[in-house]
Short mmCIF file of C-alpha atoms in Angstrom, two decimals:
data_model
loop_
_atom_site.label_atom_id
_atom_site.label_comp_id
_atom_site.label_asym_id
_atom_site.label_seq_id
_atom_site.Cartn_x
_atom_site.Cartn_y
_atom_site.Cartn_z
CA MET O 197 35.35 -2.50 -14.45
CA LYS O 198 36.10 -6.10 -13.46
CA ILE O 199 32.82 -8.01 -13.49
CA ALA O 200 32.02 -11.60 -12.50
CA LEU O 201 28.86 -13.20 -13.86
CA LEU O 202 27.70 -16.15 -11.78
CA GLY O 203 26.11 -18.64 -14.18
CA THR O 204 27.03 -19.83 -17.69
CA GLY O 205 23.45 -20.09 -19.02
CA THR O 206 22.04 -18.09 -21.90
CA VAL O 207 21.51 -14.98 -19.76
CA GLY O 208 25.00 -15.06 -18.24
CA ARG O 209 26.69 -15.53 -21.59
CA MET O 210 24.65 -12.92 -23.47
CA LEU O 211 25.04 -10.32 -20.75
CA GLY O 212 28.74 -11.22 -20.38
CA ALA O 213 29.36 -10.64 -24.08
CA ALA O 214 27.53 -7.31 -23.97
CA LEU O 215 29.47 -6.09 -20.93
CA ALA O 216 32.78 -7.24 -22.48
CA GLY O 217 31.76 -5.29 -25.58
CA GLN O 218 31.46 -2.22 -23.34
CA GLY O 219 35.12 -2.67 -22.38
CA HIS O 220 34.60 -4.44 -19.06
CA GLU O 221 36.81 -7.32 -17.96
CA VAL O 222 34.34 -10.18 -17.66
CA THR O 223 34.71 -13.61 -16.07
CA LEU O 224 31.90 -16.16 -15.98
CA GLY O 225 31.66 -18.13 -12.76
CA THR O 226 30.68 -21.79 -12.67
CA ARG O 227 30.87 -24.70 -10.22
CA ASP O 228 33.54 -26.54 -12.23
CA PRO O 229 34.95 -24.95 -15.41
CA ALA O 230 35.62 -28.39 -16.89
CA GLY O 231 31.88 -29.08 -16.86
CA PRO O 232 30.53 -26.52 -19.35
CA LEU O 233 33.63 -26.77 -21.57
CA ALA O 234 33.37 -30.56 -21.88
CA TRP O 235 29.71 -30.41 -22.76
CA VAL O 236 29.40 -30.63 -26.55
CA GLY O 237 25.66 -31.17 -27.05
CA ALA O 238 23.33 -28.31 -27.91
CA ASP O 239 21.52 -27.07 -24.81
CA ALA O 240 17.78 -26.77 -24.27
CA MET O 241 17.80 -23.38 -26.00
CA GLU O 242 19.56 -24.94 -29.03
CA SER O 243 22.61 -22.77 -28.52
CA PRO O 244 25.95 -24.12 -29.76
CA PRO O 245 28.21 -25.89 -27.20
CA ILE O 246 29.60 -23.53 -24.58
CA SER O 247 33.20 -24.29 -25.61
CA GLU O 248 32.45 -22.81 -29.05
CA TRP O 249 31.03 -19.72 -27.36
CA PHE O 250 34.24 -19.20 -25.37
CA THR O 251 36.30 -19.67 -28.55
CA ALA O 252 34.20 -16.94 -30.15
CA HIS O 253 34.63 -14.69 -27.07
CA PRO O 254 38.36 -15.00 -26.29
CA GLY O 255 38.36 -12.02 -23.92
CA ILE O 256 35.89 -13.61 -21.50
CA GLY O 257 37.19 -15.79 -18.71
CA LEU O 258 35.70 -18.88 -17.11
CA ALA O 259 36.51 -19.82 -13.53
CA ARG O 260 35.08 -21.38 -10.40
CA PHE O 261 32.58 -19.07 -8.67
CA ALA O 262 35.03 -17.93 -5.97
CA ARG O 263 37.92 -17.40 -8.39
CA ALA O 264 35.67 -15.46 -10.80
CA ALA O 265 34.50 -13.09 -8.08
CA GLU O 266 37.94 -12.38 -6.59
CA ALA O 267 39.20 -8.85 -7.20
CA THR O 268 36.03 -7.80 -9.07
CA GLU O 269 33.98 -4.69 -8.34
CA LEU O 270 30.66 -6.10 -9.46
CA VAL O 271 29.20 -9.59 -9.19
CA VAL O 272 26.10 -10.45 -11.23
CA ASN O 273 23.79 -13.23 -10.08
CA ALA O 274 22.71 -14.74 -13.41
CA THR O 275 21.91 -18.19 -12.07
CA ASN O 276 18.40 -19.56 -12.15
CA GLY O 277 16.20 -18.68 -9.22
CA ALA O 278 16.49 -22.07 -7.52
CA ALA O 279 20.30 -21.78 -7.36
CA SER O 280 20.35 -18.11 -6.47
CA LEU O 281 20.76 -18.58 -2.74
CA THR O 282 23.45 -21.28 -2.90
CA VAL O 283 25.65 -19.90 -5.67
CA PRO O 284 26.71 -16.73 -3.82
CA ALA O 285 27.61 -19.03 -0.90
CA ARG O 286 29.92 -21.01 -3.21
CA THR O 287 31.39 -17.70 -4.29
CA GLY O 288 32.49 -17.05 -0.75
CA THR O 289 31.08 -14.26 1.36
CA GLY O 290 34.58 -12.74 1.52
CA ASN O 291 34.50 -12.34 -2.26
CA LEU O 292 31.15 -10.52 -2.02
CA ALA O 293 31.92 -8.21 0.90
CA GLY O 294 31.62 -4.55 -0.01
CA LYS O 295 30.82 -5.35 -3.64
CA VAL O 296 27.80 -4.59 -5.74
CA LEU O 297 25.84 -7.84 -6.15
CA LEU O 298 23.49 -7.31 -9.08
CA ASP O 299 20.67 -9.84 -8.88
CA ILE O 300 18.93 -10.37 -12.21
CA ALA O 301 17.31 -13.73 -11.35
CA ASN O 302 13.65 -14.56 -10.76
CA PRO O 303 12.23 -17.05 -8.24
CA LEU O 304 10.33 -19.07 -10.82
CA ASP O 305 8.54 -22.16 -9.50
CA PHE O 306 8.00 -24.88 -12.10
CA SER O 307 6.73 -27.43 -9.58
CA HIS O 308 3.06 -26.46 -10.08
CA GLY O 309 3.11 -26.77 -13.89
CA MET O 310 3.33 -24.21 -16.65
CA PRO O 311 3.41 -21.28 -16.76
CA PRO O 312 5.59 -21.15 -13.62
CA SER O 313 4.46 -19.36 -10.48
CA LEU O 314 6.88 -17.80 -7.98
CA THR O 315 8.58 -19.56 -5.05
CA VAL O 316 8.40 -16.33 -3.04
CA CYS O 317 6.38 -13.13 -3.51
CA ASN O 318 4.03 -10.56 -1.97
CA ARG O 319 5.80 -9.87 1.34
CA ASP O 320 9.25 -11.20 0.44
CA SER O 321 11.35 -11.78 -2.67
CA LEU O 322 14.47 -13.49 -3.96
CA GLY O 323 16.23 -10.13 -3.96
CA GLU O 324 15.44 -9.67 -0.26
CA GLN O 325 16.48 -13.25 0.55
CA ILE O 326 19.87 -12.65 -1.09
CA HIS O 327 20.15 -9.30 0.67
CA ARG O 328 19.56 -10.98 4.04
CA ALA O 329 21.87 -13.92 3.27
CA TYR O 330 24.80 -11.68 2.21
CA PRO O 331 24.58 -8.56 4.36
CA ALA O 332 28.14 -7.47 3.44
CA ALA O 333 27.24 -7.26 -0.26
CA LYS O 334 25.42 -4.28 -1.77
CA VAL O 335 22.52 -6.06 -3.41
CA VAL O 336 20.75 -4.36 -6.33
CA LYS O 337 17.84 -5.99 -8.11
CA SER O 338 17.47 -5.11 -11.78
CA LEU O 339 17.05 -6.40 -15.33
CA ASN O 340 14.84 -9.30 -14.17
CA THR O 341 11.78 -7.99 -16.00
CA MET O 342 12.83 -8.61 -19.60
CA SER O 343 14.31 -11.22 -21.92
CA ALA O 344 18.10 -11.60 -22.12
CA ALA O 345 18.08 -10.18 -25.64
CA LEU O 346 16.45 -6.95 -24.44
CA MET O 347 18.67 -6.63 -21.35
CA MET O 348 21.69 -6.03 -23.51
CA ASN O 349 20.03 -4.61 -26.59
CA PRO O 350 17.03 -2.51 -25.52
CA GLY O 351 16.83 -1.00 -29.01
CA LEU O 352 15.43 -4.31 -30.31
CA VAL O 353 11.95 -3.18 -29.22
CA ALA O 354 10.23 0.22 -29.64
CA GLY O 355 13.55 1.94 -30.35
CA GLY O 356 14.58 1.26 -26.75
CA GLU O 357 11.64 3.28 -25.39
CA HIS O 358 10.83 1.15 -22.36
CA SER O 359 11.65 0.96 -18.66
CA VAL O 360 13.98 -0.93 -16.37
CA PHE O 361 13.79 -0.93 -12.57
CA VAL O 362 16.41 -0.85 -9.81
CA SER O 363 15.85 -1.78 -6.16
CA GLY O 364 18.37 -1.70 -3.32
CA ASN O 365 19.41 -0.10 -0.07
CA ASP O 366 22.76 1.33 -1.24
CA ALA O 367 22.48 4.52 -3.29
CA GLU O 368 26.04 4.27 -4.67
CA ALA O 369 25.50 0.67 -5.75
CA LYS O 370 22.30 1.69 -7.57
CA LYS O 371 24.28 4.48 -9.26
CA THR O 372 26.88 1.95 -10.47
CA VAL O 373 24.15 -0.31 -11.86
CA THR O 374 22.29 2.61 -13.42
CA ALA O 375 25.47 3.69 -15.25
CA LEU O 376 25.92 0.13 -16.54
CA LEU O 377 22.30 0.04 -17.73
CA THR O 378 22.65 3.42 -19.43
CA ASP O 379 25.79 2.18 -21.23
CA LEU O 380 23.79 -0.80 -22.50
CA GLY O 381 21.25 1.61 -23.98
CA HIS O 382 18.54 1.72 -21.32
CA THR O 383 17.01 5.18 -21.35
CA ASP O 384 14.41 4.95 -18.56
CA VAL O 385 15.93 3.53 -15.35
CA ILE O 386 13.40 3.85 -12.52
CA ASP O 387 14.63 3.64 -8.91
CA LEU O 388 11.76 1.89 -7.12
CA GLY O 389 13.32 2.31 -3.69
CA ASP O 390 14.90 -0.04 -1.17
CA ILE O 391 15.42 -3.78 -1.57
CA THR O 392 11.84 -4.54 -0.45
CA THR O 393 10.72 -3.19 -3.83
CA ALA O 394 12.43 -6.18 -5.47
CA ARG O 395 9.24 -8.12 -4.67
CA THR O 396 7.28 -5.78 -6.91
CA SER O 397 9.53 -6.19 -9.96
CA GLU O 398 9.70 -9.97 -9.45
CA MET O 399 5.87 -9.99 -9.40
CA LEU O 400 5.93 -8.71 -12.98
CA LEU O 401 7.16 -12.08 -14.19
CA PRO O 402 3.78 -13.84 -14.18
CA ILE O 403 2.21 -11.25 -16.50
CA TRP O 404 5.39 -11.09 -18.58
CA LEU O 405 5.06 -14.83 -19.23
CA ARG O 406 1.37 -14.50 -20.13
CA LEU O 407 2.09 -11.55 -22.41
CA TRP O 408 4.68 -13.68 -24.21
CA GLY O 409 1.90 -16.23 -24.78
CA ALA O 410 -0.73 -13.65 -25.76
CA LEU O 411 1.51 -11.62 -28.06
CA GLY O 412 3.56 -14.53 -29.41
CA THR O 413 6.97 -13.02 -28.72
CA PRO O 414 9.32 -12.54 -25.76
CA LEU O 415 10.50 -9.33 -27.40
CA LEU O 416 8.20 -7.19 -25.27
CA ASN O 417 8.68 -4.95 -22.30
CA PHE O 418 6.98 -2.63 -19.85
CA LYS O 419 7.15 1.05 -20.57
CA ILE O 420 5.97 3.15 -17.64
CA VAL O 421 4.15 6.10 -19.19
CA ARG O 422 3.51 9.16 -17.01
CA MET D 46 -26.58 -0.85 -22.29
CA LYS D 47 -27.98 -1.10 -18.76
CA ILE D 48 -25.07 -1.22 -16.33
CA ALA D 49 -24.97 -1.67 -12.57
CA LEU D 50 -21.90 -0.54 -10.66
CA LEU D 51 -21.55 -2.21 -7.29
CA GLY D 52 -19.94 0.32 -4.96
CA THR D 53 -20.39 4.08 -4.47
CA GLY D 54 -16.72 4.89 -3.81
CA THR D 55 -14.56 7.14 -5.96
CA VAL D 56 -13.97 4.44 -8.57
CA GLY D 57 -17.64 3.49 -8.86
CA ARG D 58 -18.77 7.10 -9.19
CA MET D 59 -16.08 8.15 -11.66
CA LEU D 60 -16.57 5.11 -13.86
CA GLY D 61 -20.35 5.45 -13.55
CA ALA D 62 -20.23 9.05 -14.76
CA ALA D 63 -18.01 8.08 -17.69
CA LEU D 64 -20.26 5.21 -18.74
CA ALA D 65 -23.37 7.39 -18.42
CA GLY D 66 -21.55 9.90 -20.62
CA GLN D 67 -21.21 7.16 -23.23
CA GLY D 68 -25.00 6.85 -23.25
CA HIS D 69 -25.33 3.85 -20.95
CA GLU D 70 -28.09 3.60 -18.35
CA VAL D 71 -26.15 3.45 -15.10
CA THR D 72 -27.26 2.54 -11.58
CA LEU D 73 -24.91 2.48 -8.61
CA GLY D 74 -25.50 -0.33 -6.17
CA THR D 75 -25.12 0.06 -2.42
CA ARG D 76 -26.16 -1.78 0.74
CA ASP D 77 -28.66 0.88 1.77
CA PRO D 78 -29.26 3.91 -0.49
CA ALA D 79 -30.15 6.06 2.54
CA GLY D 80 -26.60 5.58 3.85
CA PRO D 81 -24.49 7.38 1.24
CA LEU D 82 -27.17 10.02 0.60
CA ALA D 83 -27.43 10.95 4.29
CA TRP D 84 -23.69 11.24 4.65
CA VAL D 85 -22.78 14.91 4.34
CA GLY D 86 -19.13 14.96 5.45
CA ALA D 87 -16.29 14.97 2.94
CA ASP D 88 -14.89 11.46 2.52
CA ALA D 89 -11.28 10.31 2.91
CA MET D 90 -10.51 11.39 -0.66
CA GLU D 91 -11.93 14.86 0.11
CA SER D 92 -14.67 14.47 -2.44
CA PRO D 93 -17.90 16.42 -1.87
CA PRO D 94 -20.78 14.58 -0.17
CA ILE D 95 -22.24 11.81 -2.30
CA SER D 96 -25.69 13.46 -2.33
CA GLU D 97 -24.14 16.44 -4.18
CA TRP D 98 -22.60 14.05 -6.67
CA PHE D 99 -25.99 12.50 -7.43
CA THR D 100 -27.52 15.98 -7.79
CA ALA D 101 -24.80 16.74 -10.34
CA HIS D 102 -25.44 13.44 -12.14
CA PRO D 103 -29.24 13.29 -12.37
CA GLY D 104 -29.22 10.45 -14.91
CA ILE D 105 -27.47 8.01 -12.59
CA GLY D 106 -29.54 5.85 -10.28
CA LEU D 107 -28.81 4.62 -6.78
CA ALA D 108 -30.36 1.43 -5.46
CA ARG D 109 -29.73 -1.56 -3.25
CA PHE D 110 -27.27 -4.00 -4.81
CA ALA D 111 -29.94 -6.48 -5.93
CA ARG D 112 -32.27 -3.80 -7.31
CA ALA D 113 -29.39 -2.12 -9.18
CA ALA D 114 -28.36 -5.34 -10.88
CA GLU D 115 -31.87 -6.43 -11.93
CA ALA D 116 -32.48 -6.25 -15.67
CA THR D 117 -28.94 -5.08 -16.43
CA GLU D 118 -26.64 -6.62 -19.00
CA LEU D 119 -23.39 -5.80 -17.24
CA VAL D 120 -22.51 -5.66 -13.55
CA VAL D 121 -19.26 -3.98 -12.50
CA ASN D 122 -17.60 -4.94 -9.23
CA ALA D 123 -16.21 -1.61 -8.07
CA THR D 124 -16.14 -2.44 -4.36
CA ASN D 125 -12.90 -2.61 -2.44
CA GLY D 126 -11.12 -5.96 -2.49
CA ALA D 127 -12.20 -6.97 1.00
CA ALA D 128 -15.91 -6.63 0.09
CA SER D 129 -15.58 -8.13 -3.35
CA LEU D 130 -16.68 -11.62 -2.41
CA THR D 131 -19.66 -10.61 -0.26
CA VAL D 132 -21.14 -7.83 -2.38
CA PRO D 133 -22.03 -9.99 -5.37
CA ALA D 134 -23.74 -12.32 -2.86
CA ARG D 135 -25.89 -9.40 -1.66
CA THR D 136 -26.66 -8.69 -5.30
CA GLY D 137 -28.23 -12.11 -5.59
CA THR D 138 -26.83 -14.87 -7.75
CA GLY D 139 -30.03 -14.74 -9.82
CA ASN D 140 -29.26 -11.15 -10.75
CA LEU D 141 -25.78 -12.18 -11.91
CA ALA D 142 -26.68 -15.33 -13.85
CA GLY D 143 -25.74 -15.13 -17.50
CA LYS D 144 -24.46 -11.57 -17.13
CA VAL D 145 -21.04 -10.11 -17.68
CA LEU D 146 -19.51 -9.43 -14.25
CA LEU D 147 -16.65 -7.01 -14.80
CA ASP D 148 -14.31 -7.18 -11.82
CA ILE D 149 -12.10 -4.10 -11.51
CA ALA D 150 -11.15 -4.59 -7.84
CA ASN D 151 -7.81 -5.54 -6.31
CA PRO D 152 -7.22 -7.76 -3.26
CA LEU D 153 -5.22 -5.17 -1.35
CA ASP D 154 -4.15 -6.18 2.14
CA PHE D 155 -3.57 -3.26 4.49
CA SER D 156 -3.12 -5.46 7.57
CA HIS D 157 0.66 -5.65 7.19
CA GLY D 158 1.23 -1.91 6.89
CA MET D 159 1.86 0.37 3.96
CA PRO D 160 2.21 -0.02 1.10
CA PRO D 161 -0.42 -2.77 1.05
CA SER D 162 0.40 -6.30 -0.02
CA LEU D 163 -2.16 -8.68 -1.60
CA THR D 164 -4.57 -10.96 0.27
CA VAL D 165 -4.26 -13.51 -2.53
CA CYS D 166 -1.76 -13.92 -5.38
CA ASN D 167 0.65 -16.19 -7.25
CA ARG D 168 -1.55 -19.30 -7.73
CA ASP D 169 -4.94 -17.67 -7.16
CA SER D 170 -6.56 -14.24 -7.42
CA LEU D 171 -9.62 -12.22 -6.49
CA GLY D 172 -10.85 -12.58 -10.08
CA GLU D 173 -10.65 -16.36 -9.81
CA GLN D 174 -12.32 -16.37 -6.39
CA ILE D 175 -15.24 -14.38 -7.79
CA HIS D 176 -15.36 -16.64 -10.84
CA ARG D 177 -15.59 -19.72 -8.60
CA ALA D 178 -18.12 -18.11 -6.23
CA TYR D 179 -20.50 -17.04 -9.06
CA PRO D 180 -20.19 -19.71 -11.75
CA ALA D 181 -23.34 -18.49 -13.54
CA ALA D 182 -21.80 -15.06 -14.16
CA LYS D 183 -19.35 -14.38 -16.98
CA VAL D 184 -16.49 -12.89 -15.00
CA VAL D 185 -14.03 -10.61 -16.80
CA LYS D 186 -11.11 -9.00 -14.98
CA SER D 187 -10.00 -5.65 -16.33
CA LEU D 188 -9.17 -2.01 -15.51
CA ASN D 189 -7.64 -2.98 -12.14
CA THR D 190 -4.16 -1.86 -13.18
CA MET D 191 -4.64 1.90 -13.29
CA SER D 192 -6.07 4.85 -11.35
CA ALA D 193 -9.78 5.66 -11.65
CA ALA D 194 -8.95 8.83 -13.57
CA LEU D 195 -7.11 6.86 -16.25
CA MET D 196 -9.75 4.14 -16.48
CA MET D 197 -12.25 6.58 -17.92
CA ASN D 198 -9.88 9.08 -19.47
CA PRO D 199 -6.85 7.22 -20.84
CA GLY D 200 -5.83 10.32 -22.80
CA LEU D 201 -4.71 11.97 -19.54
CA VAL D 202 -1.35 10.20 -19.88
CA ALA D 203 0.89 9.78 -22.95
CA GLY D 204 -1.96 10.64 -25.30
CA GLY D 205 -3.69 7.40 -24.28
CA GLU D 206 -0.78 5.30 -25.53
CA HIS D 207 -0.81 2.59 -22.87
CA SER D 208 -2.26 -0.85 -22.27
CA VAL D 209 -5.22 -2.42 -20.49
CA PHE D 210 -5.68 -6.14 -19.89
CA VAL D 211 -8.69 -8.47 -20.02
CA SER D 212 -8.91 -11.94 -18.46
CA GLY D 213 -11.82 -14.34 -18.54
CA ASN D 214 -13.18 -17.65 -19.78
CA ASP D 215 -16.03 -16.27 -21.91
CA ALA D 216 -14.94 -14.87 -25.28
CA GLU D 217 -18.23 -12.97 -25.84
CA ALA D 218 -18.02 -11.35 -22.41
CA LYS D 219 -14.47 -10.23 -23.13
CA LYS D 220 -15.70 -8.80 -26.44
CA THR D 221 -18.38 -6.79 -24.59
CA VAL D 222 -15.82 -5.44 -22.13
CA THR D 223 -13.31 -4.71 -24.90
CA ALA D 224 -15.93 -2.65 -26.76
CA LEU D 225 -16.67 -0.70 -23.58
CA LEU D 226 -12.94 -0.05 -23.05
CA THR D 227 -12.52 1.06 -26.65
CA ASP D 228 -15.45 3.48 -26.25
CA LEU D 229 -13.71 4.96 -23.20
CA GLY D 230 -10.62 5.61 -25.35
CA HIS D 231 -8.42 2.60 -24.59
CA THR D 232 -6.43 1.79 -27.72
CA ASP D 233 -4.42 -1.25 -26.61
CA VAL D 234 -6.65 -3.91 -25.02
CA ILE D 235 -4.61 -7.09 -24.47
CA ASP D 236 -6.46 -10.37 -23.94
CA LEU D 237 -4.22 -12.24 -21.48
CA GLY D 238 -6.28 -15.43 -21.64
CA ASP D 239 -8.59 -17.25 -19.24
CA ILE D 240 -9.56 -16.12 -15.74
CA THR D 241 -6.38 -17.60 -14.23
CA THR D 242 -4.51 -14.71 -15.87
CA ALA D 243 -6.33 -12.35 -13.47
CA ARG D 244 -3.64 -13.25 -10.92
CA THR D 245 -1.01 -11.76 -13.20
CA SER D 246 -2.72 -8.39 -13.65
CA GLU D 247 -3.54 -8.20 -9.91
CA MET D 248 0.19 -8.80 -9.24
CA LEU D 249 0.93 -5.52 -11.03
CA LEU D 250 -0.54 -3.56 -8.14
CA PRO D 251 2.49 -3.77 -5.83
CA ILE D 252 4.79 -2.21 -8.45
CA TRP D 253 2.07 0.25 -9.46
CA LEU D 254 1.96 1.50 -5.85
CA ARG D 255 5.76 1.77 -5.66
CA LEU D 256 5.87 3.60 -9.00
CA TRP D 257 3.35 6.11 -7.63
CA GLY D 258 5.79 6.70 -4.77
CA ALA D 259 8.89 6.82 -6.98
CA LEU D 260 7.38 9.03 -9.69
CA GLY D 261 5.20 11.15 -7.42
CA THR D 262 1.99 10.72 -9.38
CA PRO D 263 -0.74 8.09 -9.79
CA LEU D 264 -1.14 9.30 -13.37
CA LEU D 265 1.05 6.51 -14.72
CA ASN D 266 0.39 3.30 -16.55
CA PHE D 267 1.96 0.24 -18.14
CA LYS D 268 2.45 0.33 -21.87
CA ILE D 269 3.41 -3.05 -23.27
CA VAL D 270 5.86 -2.32 -26.07
CA ARG D 271 6.58 -5.07 -28.63
#
């Protein structure tokens, strides 16, 4: 499947590499490809420069948002929450029409100090905002409830015995995402319901952040026992 | 230990019976003891009349809020979220001073339709509101993230292999609550931190409600794998 990942941050790159490893044709979307490639300093996460990463992943493309999303079947929103409403706009609504738009971002609000709160929650969510802003796309919320490492390698914790959620109004789009998740090794994909349930998975972030603090590791996840 | 449970609803009665079964001296607090005892109709949960319940549980007392909380070591707020700020006031701040006040309620908001949203979240919580309203009490938030049946019988699901959270500013009070939880069979008690972390466990309720819908049973819980 041809997949565009919007965002060249840690999450976009890690998920891009994992999906390319599954045989998908992956292009990372960015505002200006010259930007990340020219940037040689280590980033805040102390990753190597992005140009080195692309050298190490020769099969993965880098293009402007709109170019990356052209002729793809699936577009992944892997930007940070603050950019999540503007980046699909840069991608061009025509390039999103009829496609699965997998939103893995969280509306984290750092303006009130640490740990972050949410910019939207309770009776709305980032997933719903994106759904309303791009009605021609088939928005599915998923993967936003775990660290990037676990998204693509669930076996890192508890032998992969934990849960991942999907929310969205389009049953076929949720099927596409569920198949992708299963290929990545996720064994318990729970369909929460329509896109309004995105607010409930986004509201897991505050306790996820506190659990990271309490347990001393981001390698943790929610397993829904029943 | 002498324990007062504020509230004679399903949660208060089930938890009261379990704590009495552990050897604690339990009194349920209510506005007017004549009220629940006189009420002979089945309630909304189709439980038998409360008078029958007290006949079946002869060791458990029923008294006005203030009388129930007198001379106890632990007071449990098992009222519904809407009443949770006024009931401790009826109990009398003197009867709460220096005591552990275990808050197991959730600020569910039914005014916007079903499923309920929260009356407070993100940068505040019911636990924090109670903490601010009764500064002389040692408020601990816990048990609010599961059904009443699981609170007192964690083994009902996954052999008891799931998690329960505690939040509060008083380390000794959290120790008291943790011991109580352990006695009830909870094997993974996670201390999230101070009372501000109550907002994060209360924010689990929206997904808990959706999971009930998606999975078709309230006998579910969060296990934090790491």
